[in-house]
Structures are given as C-alpha cells and as structure tokens.
Tab-separated table of C-alpha atoms in Angstrom:
chain	number	residue	atom	x	y	z
A	168	MET	CA	-18.040	-7.536	13.829
A	169	ALA	CA	-17.570	-3.902	12.399
A	170	ALA	CA	-17.570	-0.898	14.741
A	171	PRO	CA	-20.530	1.296	14.867
A	172	ILE	CA	-20.445	3.613	11.912
A	173	GLY	CA	-20.472	6.827	14.053
A	174	ASP	CA	-17.378	5.513	15.808
A	175	MET	CA	-15.702	5.232	12.363
A	176	PHE	CA	-16.708	9.002	11.315
A	177	SER	CA	-15.374	10.250	14.452
A	178	PHE	CA	-12.050	9.353	13.611
A	179	CYS	CA	-11.949	8.827	9.854
A	180	ALA	CA	-14.122	11.019	8.163
A	181	ASP	CA	-15.887	14.639	8.318
A	182	PRO	CA	-19.521	13.852	9.821
A	183	GLY	CA	-20.640	17.042	8.020
A	184	LYS	CA	-19.893	15.548	4.650
A	185	VAL	CA	-20.995	12.057	5.343
A	186	GLY	CA	-24.272	12.478	7.330
A	187	SER	CA	-25.907	9.160	7.772
A	188	SER	CA	-25.902	8.031	4.187
A	189	VAL	CA	-24.210	4.885	4.764
A	190	GLU	CA	-24.132	1.837	7.160
A	191	VAL	CA	-21.589	-1.165	7.467
A	192	ARG	CA	-23.357	-4.373	7.563
A	193	PHE	CA	-22.129	-8.283	8.026
A	194	ILE	CA	-23.154	-10.116	4.780
A	195	ASP	CA	-21.706	-13.675	5.326
A	196	LYS	CA	-18.684	-15.603	6.134
A	197	VAL	CA	-17.417	-15.436	2.350
A	198	LYS	CA	-17.795	-11.683	1.807
A	199	GLY	CA	-17.809	-10.479	5.231
A	200	LYS	CA	-18.913	-7.133	5.867
A	201	GLY	CA	-20.295	-4.572	3.021
A	202	LEU	CA	-21.337	-0.835	2.799
A	203	PHE	CA	-24.929	-0.018	2.282
A	204	ALA	CA	-26.961	3.141	1.296
A	205	LYS	CA	-29.248	4.358	4.077
A	206	LYS	CA	-30.808	6.932	1.637
A	207	ALA	CA	-31.108	7.503	-2.054
A	208	ILE	CA	-27.934	8.717	-3.496
A	209	ARG	CA	-27.525	10.292	-7.002
A	210	LYS	CA	-25.068	9.826	-9.568
A	211	GLY	CA	-22.087	12.196	-9.152
A	212	GLU	CA	-22.939	12.645	-5.286
A	213	THR	CA	-20.184	12.375	-2.739
A	214	ILE	CA	-21.061	9.556	-0.484
A	215	PHE	CA	-18.269	10.308	2.283
A	216	VAL	CA	-15.099	11.796	2.733
A	217	GLU	CA	-12.646	9.756	4.769
A	218	ARG	CA	-8.942	10.143	5.887
A	219	PRO	CA	-6.817	6.711	6.521
A	220	LEU	CA	-5.657	5.471	9.901
A	221	VAL	CA	-2.221	5.371	8.478
A	222	SER	CA	-0.864	6.096	4.914
A	223	ALA	CA	2.608	6.081	3.221
A	224	GLN	CA	4.389	6.664	-0.001
A	225	PHE	CA	5.554	3.936	-2.007
A	226	LEU	CA	9.155	3.704	-1.484
A	227	TRP	CA	10.362	3.513	-5.171
A	228	ASN	CA	8.084	6.509	-5.681
A	229	ALA	CA	10.215	8.616	-3.131
A	230	LEU	CA	13.372	7.291	-4.226
A	231	TYR	CA	12.791	8.668	-7.755
A	232	LYS	CA	12.325	12.159	-6.481
A	233	TYR	CA	8.443	12.116	-6.386
A	234	ARG	CA	8.244	14.589	-3.344
A	235	ALA	CA	5.264	13.998	-1.101
A	236	CYS	CA	4.118	15.246	2.598
A	237	GLU	CA	5.386	12.584	4.821
A	238	HIS	CA	2.040	12.406	6.404
A	239	CYS	CA	-0.775	13.486	4.125
A	240	LEU	CA	1.058	12.733	0.837
A	241	ARG	CA	0.289	16.127	-0.586
A	242	SER	CA	2.537	16.916	-3.430
A	243	LEU	CA	5.375	19.141	-2.432
A	244	GLU	CA	6.190	20.434	-5.634
A	245	THR	CA	4.430	23.391	-7.228
A	246	ALA	CA	2.390	22.330	-10.466
A	247	GLU	CA	5.334	24.332	-12.518
A	248	GLU	CA	8.124	22.406	-10.652
A	249	ASN	CA	5.985	19.184	-11.304
A	250	ALA	CA	5.464	19.851	-15.162
A	251	ARG	CA	9.260	20.654	-15.486
A	252	ARG	CA	10.443	17.416	-13.970
A	253	LEU	CA	7.898	15.140	-15.674
A	254	SER	CA	8.219	16.725	-18.901
A	255	GLY	CA	11.956	16.986	-18.881
A	256	LYS	CA	11.743	20.911	-19.665
A	257	ALA	CA	13.697	22.831	-17.108
A	258	GLY	CA	12.414	26.377	-18.616
A	259	LEU	CA	8.945	25.357	-19.002
A	260	MET	CA	6.333	28.139	-17.591
A	261	LEU	CA	2.760	27.390	-16.865
A	262	PRO	CA	-0.006	29.926	-17.677
A	263	TYR	CA	-2.495	30.848	-14.812
A	264	PRO	CA	0.094	30.077	-11.890
A	265	GLU	CA	-2.554	31.159	-9.288
A	266	GLN	CA	-4.340	28.128	-9.941
A	267	CYS	CA	-1.626	25.730	-8.322
A	268	ARG	CA	-2.510	25.525	-4.473
A	269	VAL	CA	0.860	24.178	-3.304
A	270	ARG	CA	2.095	26.760	-0.536
A	271	LEU	CA	5.869	26.454	-0.381
A	272	ASP	CA	6.061	28.905	2.482
A	273	LEU	CA	3.975	26.455	4.821
A	274	GLN	CA	6.115	23.348	4.169
A	275	GLN	CA	8.352	22.407	7.041
A	276	ALA	CA	10.962	19.577	8.026
A	277	CYS	CA	11.225	17.199	11.136
A	278	PRO	CA	14.008	19.130	13.008
A	279	HIS	CA	15.509	15.717	13.751
A	280	CYS	CA	15.559	13.781	10.425
A	281	GLN	CA	14.594	16.588	7.956
A	282	VAL	CA	11.772	14.566	6.428
A	283	MET	CA	9.355	17.057	4.800
A	284	TYR	CA	5.770	17.971	5.699
A	285	CYS	CA	3.276	20.300	3.818
A	286	SER	CA	2.603	22.072	6.929
A	287	THR	CA	3.027	22.659	10.583
A	288	GLU	CA	-0.286	20.682	11.232
A	289	CYS	CA	0.809	17.702	9.320
A	290	ARG	CA	4.347	17.529	11.165
A	291	LYS	CA	2.551	17.830	14.396
A	292	ALA	CA	0.017	15.053	13.637
A	293	ALA	CA	2.685	12.739	12.189
A	294	PHE	CA	4.888	13.228	15.288
A	295	GLU	CA	1.805	12.650	17.811
A	296	GLN	CA	0.752	9.492	16.112
A	297	TYR	CA	3.871	7.683	14.935
A	298	HIS	CA	6.937	9.617	13.955
A	299	GLN	CA	8.613	9.644	17.486
A	300	VAL	CA	8.982	5.831	17.128
A	301	LEU	CA	10.036	6.330	13.171
A	302	CYS	CA	12.183	9.090	13.352
A	303	LEU	CA	15.780	8.370	12.118
A	304	GLY	CA	17.354	11.314	13.450
A	305	PRO	CA	20.997	11.761	11.957
A	306	SER	CA	20.906	8.192	10.768
A	307	ARG	CA	18.568	8.782	8.018
A	308	ASP	CA	21.111	8.224	5.487
A	309	ASP	CA	22.877	5.421	7.342
A	310	GLN	CA	22.346	2.200	5.401
A	311	GLU	CA	22.859	0.025	8.297
A	312	HIS	CA	19.974	1.538	10.433
A	313	PRO	CA	17.267	-1.130	11.148
A	314	LEU	CA	14.682	0.854	9.482
A	315	ASN	CA	16.601	1.582	6.365
A	316	LYS	CA	17.507	-2.205	6.029
A	317	VAL	CA	13.821	-2.770	6.171
A	318	GLN	CA	13.082	-0.310	3.423
A	319	GLU	CA	15.893	-1.974	1.303
A	320	ALA	CA	14.596	-5.244	1.932
A	321	TRP	CA	11.084	-4.232	0.639
A	322	ARG	CA	12.364	-2.544	-2.686
A	323	ASN	CA	14.301	-5.484	-3.516
A	324	MET	CA	11.251	-7.629	-2.885
A	325	HIS	CA	8.445	-5.438	-4.398
A	326	TYR	CA	9.523	-3.628	-7.611
A	327	PRO	CA	7.192	-1.183	-9.439
A	328	PRO	CA	4.509	-0.794	-10.085
A	329	GLU	CA	3.952	-0.903	-6.299
A	330	THR	CA	0.687	-1.820	-4.771
A	331	SER	CA	1.532	-1.642	-0.851
A	332	SER	CA	4.129	-0.453	1.191
A	333	ILE	CA	6.082	-1.943	4.185
A	334	MET	CA	6.005	1.401	5.787
A	335	LEU	CA	2.170	0.969	6.212
A	336	MET	CA	2.959	-1.769	8.576
A	337	ALA	CA	5.854	0.127	10.441
A	338	ARG	CA	3.115	3.088	10.918
A	339	MET	CA	0.725	0.764	12.375
A	340	VAL	CA	3.435	-0.373	14.810
A	341	ALA	CA	4.606	2.810	15.578
A	342	THR	CA	1.005	4.087	16.058
A	343	VAL	CA	0.390	1.493	18.718
A	344	LYS	CA	3.592	1.979	20.599
A	345	GLN	CA	2.994	5.554	20.762
A	346	ALA	CA	-0.686	5.600	21.764
A	347	ARG	CA	-2.017	6.117	25.145
A	348	ASP	CA	-4.877	3.765	24.630
A	349	LYS	CA	-3.204	0.957	22.751
A	350	GLY	CA	-6.386	-1.379	22.940
A	351	HIS	CA	-8.418	1.330	20.793
A	352	TRP	CA	-5.693	1.655	18.011
A	353	GLN	CA	-5.505	-2.457	17.984
A	354	SER	CA	-9.293	-2.798	17.859
A	355	LEU	CA	-9.274	-0.502	14.855
A	356	PHE	CA	-6.770	-2.371	12.876
A	357	SER	CA	-8.294	-5.699	13.760
A	358	GLN	CA	-11.566	-4.663	11.633
A	359	PHE	CA	-9.544	-5.048	8.648
A	360	CYS	CA	-9.415	-8.587	6.977
A	361	SER	CA	-5.889	-10.230	7.261
A	362	ARG	CA	-6.519	-13.748	5.781
A	363	THR	CA	-3.111	-15.001	4.173
A	364	ALA	CA	-5.220	-17.378	2.166
A	365	ASN	CA	-8.761	-18.366	1.175
A	366	GLU	CA	-9.235	-22.051	2.173
A	367	GLU	CA	-12.540	-22.491	0.762
A	368	ASP	CA	-11.309	-21.725	-2.789
A	369	GLU	CA	-7.620	-22.619	-2.041
A	370	ILE	CA	-6.328	-19.344	-2.962
A	371	ALA	CA	-3.024	-17.661	-1.444
A	372	HIS	CA	-1.915	-14.122	-1.656
A	373	LYS	CA	0.720	-13.971	-4.578
A	374	LEU	CA	3.189	-12.200	-2.373
A	375	LEU	CA	3.236	-15.067	0.353
A	376	GLY	CA	3.888	-17.982	-1.995
A	377	GLU	CA	6.626	-20.168	-1.435
A	378	LYS	CA	9.029	-18.365	-3.846
A	379	PHE	CA	8.937	-15.350	-1.551
A	380	GLN	CA	9.508	-17.335	1.727
A	381	GLY	CA	13.313	-16.480	1.971
A	382	GLN	CA	12.578	-12.838	1.289
A	383	LEU	CA	9.815	-12.735	3.859
A	384	ALA	CA	11.930	-14.080	6.396
A	385	LEU	CA	14.583	-11.587	5.700
A	386	LEU	CA	11.953	-8.784	5.871
A	387	ARG	CA	10.195	-9.997	9.242
A	388	ASN	CA	13.806	-10.354	10.805
A	389	HIS	CA	14.742	-6.583	9.868
A	390	PHE	CA	11.198	-5.516	10.662
A	391	THR	CA	11.541	-7.104	14.205
A	392	THR	CA	15.034	-5.688	14.597
A	393	ALA	CA	13.610	-2.073	13.951
A	394	LEU	CA	10.052	-2.292	15.814
A	395	TYR	CA	9.930	-5.150	18.014
A	396	ASP	CA	7.373	-4.500	21.143
A	397	GLU	CA	6.451	-7.403	23.653
A	398	ARG	CA	2.868	-6.104	23.664
A	399	LEU	CA	2.648	-6.553	19.926
A	400	SER	CA	4.832	-9.976	19.848
A	401	LYS	CA	2.109	-11.704	17.878
A	402	TRP	CA	2.622	-9.404	14.759
A	403	PHE	CA	6.377	-10.273	14.915
A	404	THR	CA	5.844	-14.240	14.649
A	405	PRO	CA	6.119	-15.722	11.216
A	406	GLU	CA	2.470	-16.264	11.016
A	407	GLY	CA	1.591	-13.058	12.678
A	408	PHE	CA	3.797	-10.995	10.303
A	409	ARG	CA	2.216	-12.843	7.249
A	410	SER	CA	-1.018	-11.828	8.391
A	411	LEU	CA	-0.044	-8.048	8.912
A	412	PHE	CA	1.636	-8.446	5.397
A	413	ALA	CA	-1.660	-9.820	3.995
A	414	LEU	CA	-3.750	-7.091	5.574
A	415	VAL	CA	-1.932	-4.121	4.059
A	416	GLY	CA	-1.805	-5.912	0.724
A	417	THR	CA	-5.700	-6.874	0.507
A	418	ASN	CA	-6.864	-3.734	2.305
A	419	GLY	CA	-4.485	-0.780	1.178
A	420	GLN	CA	-6.232	1.644	-0.966
A	421	GLY	CA	-3.697	3.363	-3.516
A	422	ILE	CA	-3.346	7.115	-3.055
A	423	GLY	CA	-2.315	9.572	-5.838
A	424	THR	CA	-1.568	13.103	-5.526
A	425	SER	CA	-0.537	15.514	-7.981
A	426	SER	CA	-0.243	19.157	-8.059
A	427	LEU	CA	-0.152	19.499	-11.673
A	428	SER	CA	-3.496	17.593	-11.978
A	429	GLN	CA	-4.997	19.812	-9.442
A	430	TRP	CA	-3.670	22.849	-11.536
A	431	VAL	CA	-5.305	21.469	-14.701
A	432	HIS	CA	-8.719	20.912	-12.935
A	433	GLY	CA	-8.432	24.468	-11.995
A	434	CYS	CA	-7.634	25.657	-15.216
A	435	ASP	CA	-10.820	23.642	-16.649
A	436	ALA	CA	-12.956	25.268	-14.263
A	437	LEU	CA	-11.905	28.814	-15.736
A	438	GLU	CA	-14.146	31.120	-17.681
A	439	LEU	CA	-12.314	32.305	-20.693
A	440	PRO	CA	-12.963	33.592	-24.147
A	441	ALA	CA	-12.996	31.022	-26.752
A	442	GLN	CA	-9.727	31.591	-28.156
A	443	GLN	CA	-7.837	31.690	-24.656
A	444	ARG	CA	-9.524	28.349	-24.020
A	445	GLU	CA	-8.427	26.998	-27.150
A	446	GLN	CA	-4.779	27.873	-26.567
A	447	LEU	CA	-4.918	26.677	-22.904
A	448	ASP	CA	-6.252	23.410	-24.018
A	449	ALA	CA	-3.756	22.922	-26.734
A	450	PHE	CA	-1.023	23.778	-24.189
A	451	ILE	CA	-2.181	21.253	-21.814
A	452	ASP	CA	-2.680	18.562	-24.348
A	453	GLN	CA	0.824	19.162	-25.668
A	454	LEU	CA	2.183	19.001	-22.031
A	455	TYR	CA	0.589	15.705	-21.428
A	456	LYS	CA	2.209	14.293	-24.834
A	457	ASP	CA	5.578	15.633	-23.587
A	458	ILE	CA	5.063	14.081	-20.203
A	459	GLU	CA	4.127	10.509	-21.601
A	460	ARG	CA	7.235	10.508	-23.758
A	461	GLU	CA	9.550	11.598	-21.180
A	462	THR	CA	7.934	9.734	-18.065
A	463	GLY	CA	5.422	7.260	-19.172
A	464	ASP	CA	2.909	6.251	-16.716
A	465	PHE	CA	4.692	7.353	-13.422
A	466	LEU	CA	2.737	10.867	-13.208
A	467	ASN	CA	1.617	10.876	-9.555
A	468	CYS	CA	2.844	11.095	-5.908
A	469	GLU	CA	1.731	7.537	-5.047
A	470	GLY	CA	1.188	5.718	-1.971
A	471	SER	CA	-1.382	3.751	-0.083
A	472	GLY	CA	-3.483	3.978	2.982
A	473	LEU	CA	-5.826	1.880	5.258
A	474	PHE	CA	-9.332	3.252	5.252
A	475	LEU	CA	-12.046	1.505	7.304
A	476	LEU	CA	-15.042	2.654	5.504
A	477	GLN	CA	-13.441	2.205	2.128
A	478	SER	CA	-12.160	-1.017	3.157
A	479	SER	CA	-15.955	-2.374	3.879
A	480	CYS	CA	-16.834	-1.776	0.174
A	481	ASN	CA	-16.816	-4.934	-1.830
A	482	HIS	CA	-15.730	-5.371	-5.298
A	483	SER	CA	-17.645	-5.181	-8.488
A	484	CYS	CA	-16.548	-5.313	-12.048
A	485	LEU	CA	-19.427	-2.943	-12.668
A	486	PRO	CA	-18.963	-0.704	-9.654
A	487	ASN	CA	-21.557	1.976	-8.493
A	488	ALA	CA	-18.991	4.226	-6.690
A	489	GLU	CA	-15.109	5.304	-7.082
A	490	ALA	CA	-12.499	6.767	-4.785
A	491	SER	CA	-10.673	9.680	-5.718
A	492	PHE	CA	-8.141	12.226	-4.170
A	493	PRO	CA	-9.153	15.717	-5.411
A	494	ASP	CA	-7.758	17.580	-2.636
A	495	ASN	CA	-4.024	16.635	-3.544
A	496	ASN	CA	-3.572	14.665	-0.090
A	497	TYR	CA	-4.765	11.448	1.396
A	498	LEU	CA	-8.364	12.459	1.964
A	499	LEU	CA	-10.547	9.962	0.069
A	500	HIS	CA	-13.716	11.165	-1.644
A	501	MET	CA	-16.197	8.228	-2.413
A	502	THR	CA	-18.445	9.355	-5.284
A	503	ALA	CA	-21.533	7.582	-6.783
A	504	LEU	CA	-21.157	6.548	-10.429
A	505	SER	CA	-24.879	5.786	-10.905
A	506	ASP	CA	-27.828	6.401	-8.813
A	507	ILE	CA	-27.951	4.088	-5.903
A	508	ALA	CA	-31.215	3.013	-3.990
A	509	PRO	CA	-31.742	3.027	-0.121
A	510	GLY	CA	-30.633	-0.433	1.042
A	511	GLU	CA	-28.298	-0.975	-2.254
A	512	GLU	CA	-24.724	-2.322	-1.803
A	513	ILE	CA	-22.192	0.348	-2.446
A	514	SER	CA	-19.471	-1.400	-4.619
A	515	ILE	CA	-16.102	-0.275	-6.035
A	516	SER	CA	-13.629	-1.847	-8.269
A	517	TYR	CA	-10.402	-3.198	-7.062
A	518	LEU	CA	-8.941	-3.090	-10.541
A	519	ASP	CA	-7.913	-0.201	-12.655
A	520	CYS	CA	-9.808	1.043	-15.743
A	521	CYS	CA	-7.792	-1.059	-18.078
A	522	GLN	CA	-7.995	-4.327	-16.027
A	523	ARG	CA	-11.831	-3.914	-15.852
A	524	ASP	CA	-11.833	-4.148	-19.598
A	525	ARG	CA	-9.959	-7.439	-19.666
A	526	SER	CA	-11.590	-10.830	-20.038
A	527	ARG	CA	-13.429	-12.396	-17.303
A	528	HIS	CA	-10.753	-15.080	-16.995
A	529	SER	CA	-7.850	-12.275	-16.707
A	530	ARG	CA	-10.048	-10.234	-14.041
A	531	HIS	CA	-10.437	-13.307	-11.952
A	532	LYS	CA	-6.607	-14.110	-12.059
A	533	ILE	CA	-5.842	-10.648	-10.866
A	534	LEU	CA	-8.474	-10.689	-8.109
A	535	ARG	CA	-7.414	-14.128	-6.999
A	536	GLU	CA	-3.681	-13.232	-6.615
A	537	ASN	CA	-4.295	-9.730	-4.939
A	538	TYR	CA	-7.468	-10.289	-2.936
A	539	LEU	CA	-8.209	-13.932	-2.388
A	540	PHE	CA	-11.702	-14.429	-3.838
A	541	VAL	CA	-13.538	-15.263	-7.010
A	542	CYS	CA	-15.753	-12.525	-8.348
A	543	SER	CA	-19.509	-13.195	-8.956
A	544	CYS	CA	-20.456	-9.664	-9.710
A	545	PRO	CA	-23.378	-9.257	-12.335
A	546	LYS	CA	-20.926	-8.715	-14.931
A	547	CYS	CA	-18.842	-11.837	-13.998
A	548	LEU	CA	-21.957	-13.866	-14.189
A	549	SER	CA	-23.280	-12.597	-17.429
A	550	GLN	CA	-19.852	-13.859	-18.957
A	551	ALA	CA	-19.778	-17.156	-17.157
A	552	ASP	CA	-20.158	-19.036	-20.388
A	553	GLU	CA	-17.003	-17.418	-21.891
A	554	LEU	CA	-13.838	-19.278	-22.787
A	555	ASP	CA	-10.988	-18.944	-20.082
A	556	VAL	CA	-9.080	-16.606	-22.539
A	557	THR	CA	-6.287	-14.584	-21.221
A	558	SER	CA	-6.344	-10.950	-22.300
A	559	GLU	CA	-3.621	-9.632	-24.773
A	560	GLU	CA	-2.771	-6.844	-22.487
A	561	GLU	CA	-1.962	-9.635	-19.632
A	562	GLU	CA	0.019	-11.632	-21.933
A	563	GLU	CA	2.233	-8.644	-22.989
A	564	GLU	CA	2.775	-7.795	-19.386
A	565	GLY	CA	3.718	-11.300	-18.649
A	566	GLU	CA	6.459	-11.246	-21.329
A	567	GLY	CA	7.728	-7.914	-20.052
A	568	GLU	CA	8.157	-9.216	-16.350
A	569	GLY	CA	10.567	-11.783	-17.286
A	570	GLU	CA	12.777	-8.895	-18.866
A	571	THR	CA	12.390	-6.401	-16.092
A	572	GLU	CA	14.666	-7.454	-13.354
A	573	GLY	CA	17.813	-6.578	-11.774
A	574	ASP	CA	19.638	-4.050	-13.874
A	575	ASP	CA	17.137	-3.721	-16.694
A	576	LEU	CA	14.472	-2.439	-14.051
A	577	GLU	CA	16.798	-0.286	-12.457
A	578	ASP	CA	17.482	1.383	-15.916
A	579	GLU	CA	13.860	1.673	-16.745
A	580	MET	CA	13.349	3.455	-13.199
A	581	THR	CA	16.263	5.788	-13.605
A	582	ASP	CA	14.619	7.276	-16.775
A	583	VAL	CA	11.605	8.408	-14.859
C-alpha cells in the first residue's frame, strides 16, 4: 500500500508547488498503484515538482568527462565550457554569457575524496545522507578498492546507452546504514516495485536473464564486500540482490542536466531586435550542428534517480504528462501534455520520443524487456490488429549491437 500522499510531499516535493492536485491509488494486482488528478489540470501546467530519494550520475557518463554535481547532478561546466567540449572548438565564445546560471565560485570538493559538488548545501546534504559510507578518501583512484571494483564490474556489464546505475543501489544501502531512523528509509524504498519477473506474462527483466548470471554473481560479490550490513542482509542474498537490481532497473527515472541547454532557454526568452534575434538563432543552430558532428547524441550530464511520485505514474504510449529537469539539477517537474480531468489517471511514457513512434510490436518488446508488462493503453488497443512487425530503427540497432563490443565500443566512446 502506498504511503499517504502528504508524507511523500514532506520528503520528496515542494508542498507549495504541489498543493493537493494528485493522489496515489491502488488500481489492481497487475498495474499496482497509479497517480490520479484530484482537480482539473490544464495543458502546460506543472502538476508537481519532486526531488529523488537517491540519484546518481551514470558511470560511463562521468568517465568521459561529463562533469556533474555528485549529489544533485547539476552540470558543473559553464555553458561556454560545455559548448567548447561538445563542439570540439576550444576558442568558442558564447554571446549573452549572463544567461548561464552555473556558479563556479560556489562549487566545492569533498575534503576527503575530492568529488565535486555544485554548492556547500549539496556537499553537506550528501555527507549527511550517504557519503560518509561511500567516501573513498585517498583511495579514490585505487582500482583495488571494493567500491571501485563494483563500479568497474558494472561498466563491463552495462555499456552505453545506460538506463540505470549500480550507484543507485549503493546509495540506497549507504542511506539506510547512515540513517538514524533506518525503518523510515526501508519503508520508503519498499514502496517501489522490485519484481524480477512477471510470472503471469512470463516476462523477466532483460538484465536478469541467464546470459548475465555470471556477471550478476561477480557484481553481487563486489557489492557485498564493499557495503555489507547485517541489518540489510536480505539485500545481499542472490534473490535479494536481484530484487534490488530490478527495483532500480524498472523504477529509475533518467535525469539529464545541461548548462548549455539552460543557456539556450535563457536566450530564447530574450526580447531582441529582429536582426539580433536572427543572428542569435543562426549561431545556436550552427552550434548544435557542430555538436552533432563532433559528439552525436551524448549531450547531457546523465544519470537516474528514484522518485516516489513519478514512480506511481503508469505508462501510456499516448501520455498526458511528461517529466523534465529545467532547473539543471535533479528536481523533476511533471507537466501536463493535455488537459486532465478530476479523477483521471496521470500517465507518462516509459519510452523516449523515437521509441513511441515505432510499431506496436517494437514498443511492446522494449516494455516487456525493461518494465515487465504488456501495454494495453488506448494507442496499443487501437493497433491490436496490426501485424507484429519490427520497426526499421530497432532492426538497425540490433545490427549495431552485435558490432559494438569490447574495443569497438571503447573507441566509439573515446570519440565523445
């Protein structure tokens, strides 16, 4: 049973911005809980703002110099630094630099392990919640340290594009270990679905299949060596670890932050004479072309987080709401894509924009492998008579996956 909505807000969201516009209800054994509107919500309205219980930057993303705050994932580069790195143009200068909100003067490092934070507040918040357990101190670059072994094992198991992070699990464990009220945190984490398989439809999470058993066992051994706690012993058993793995895999919400994107939005809002607006728009268009040629799709500081309210939203291939991160940090803004009536369920898409345009068969394959359910949203029902045809994009990805392994993948990522 989900916690009272007020309890979630007190930890996860800003009550002033949320009000009483939504409530969590239990639907049935298959769908579990859902999020419903308590009042009329207009298209474009912010439904709620929520911060995660835990979040973490993706490990490959960090390895390839996408610098983000260790706690809130705010991009640590100025917009100009970000644009220079992504475009490969070291001397690039951005107009209207005042539209960049990154404050280099506020950034701080952990005095023990030197990981970076965007502010004193984030450094203290991380230390008080989980970083005392996870701080590597002078062993940060020691590849034999148990936590570094955990991260290396994960990178070898889950290549880009990443969809989750072992560090979410590590921060869950560390948070409970540090907490005075351990039961409170265990109760919060228990509200997330952690099924490793959907027995009714005979679906198992794709990263928990037989071909990953050896890697999972190695990962669990390193994880246990680094973080074992007797009070959390059930999370370290083979089945408990698989459940923890499934929890972050099926509930983790992707987080993307970008100081450059925030600068662009600031520039878009400027009131400029027609000629200056035309020049600025042309500059930004060319910048994105340069970035696409140099960097491809790897634009943002990327990670994932566990959000209680967001995780209550069920999927639809025709969603009426979407999550975004306009503050260049981990604060999730849920916005209405259409008018939502009182009592109507708030749905989001677990698929990205490109995946949503694929065939019903391809959409179902992605959802089955990653989220363990068969979608029966209005769009899928309307396409029920279509042939089970695989989308061309998925076929191309399948061909590419066979080639992108080992050194080939490392070469590809090194170019980023």
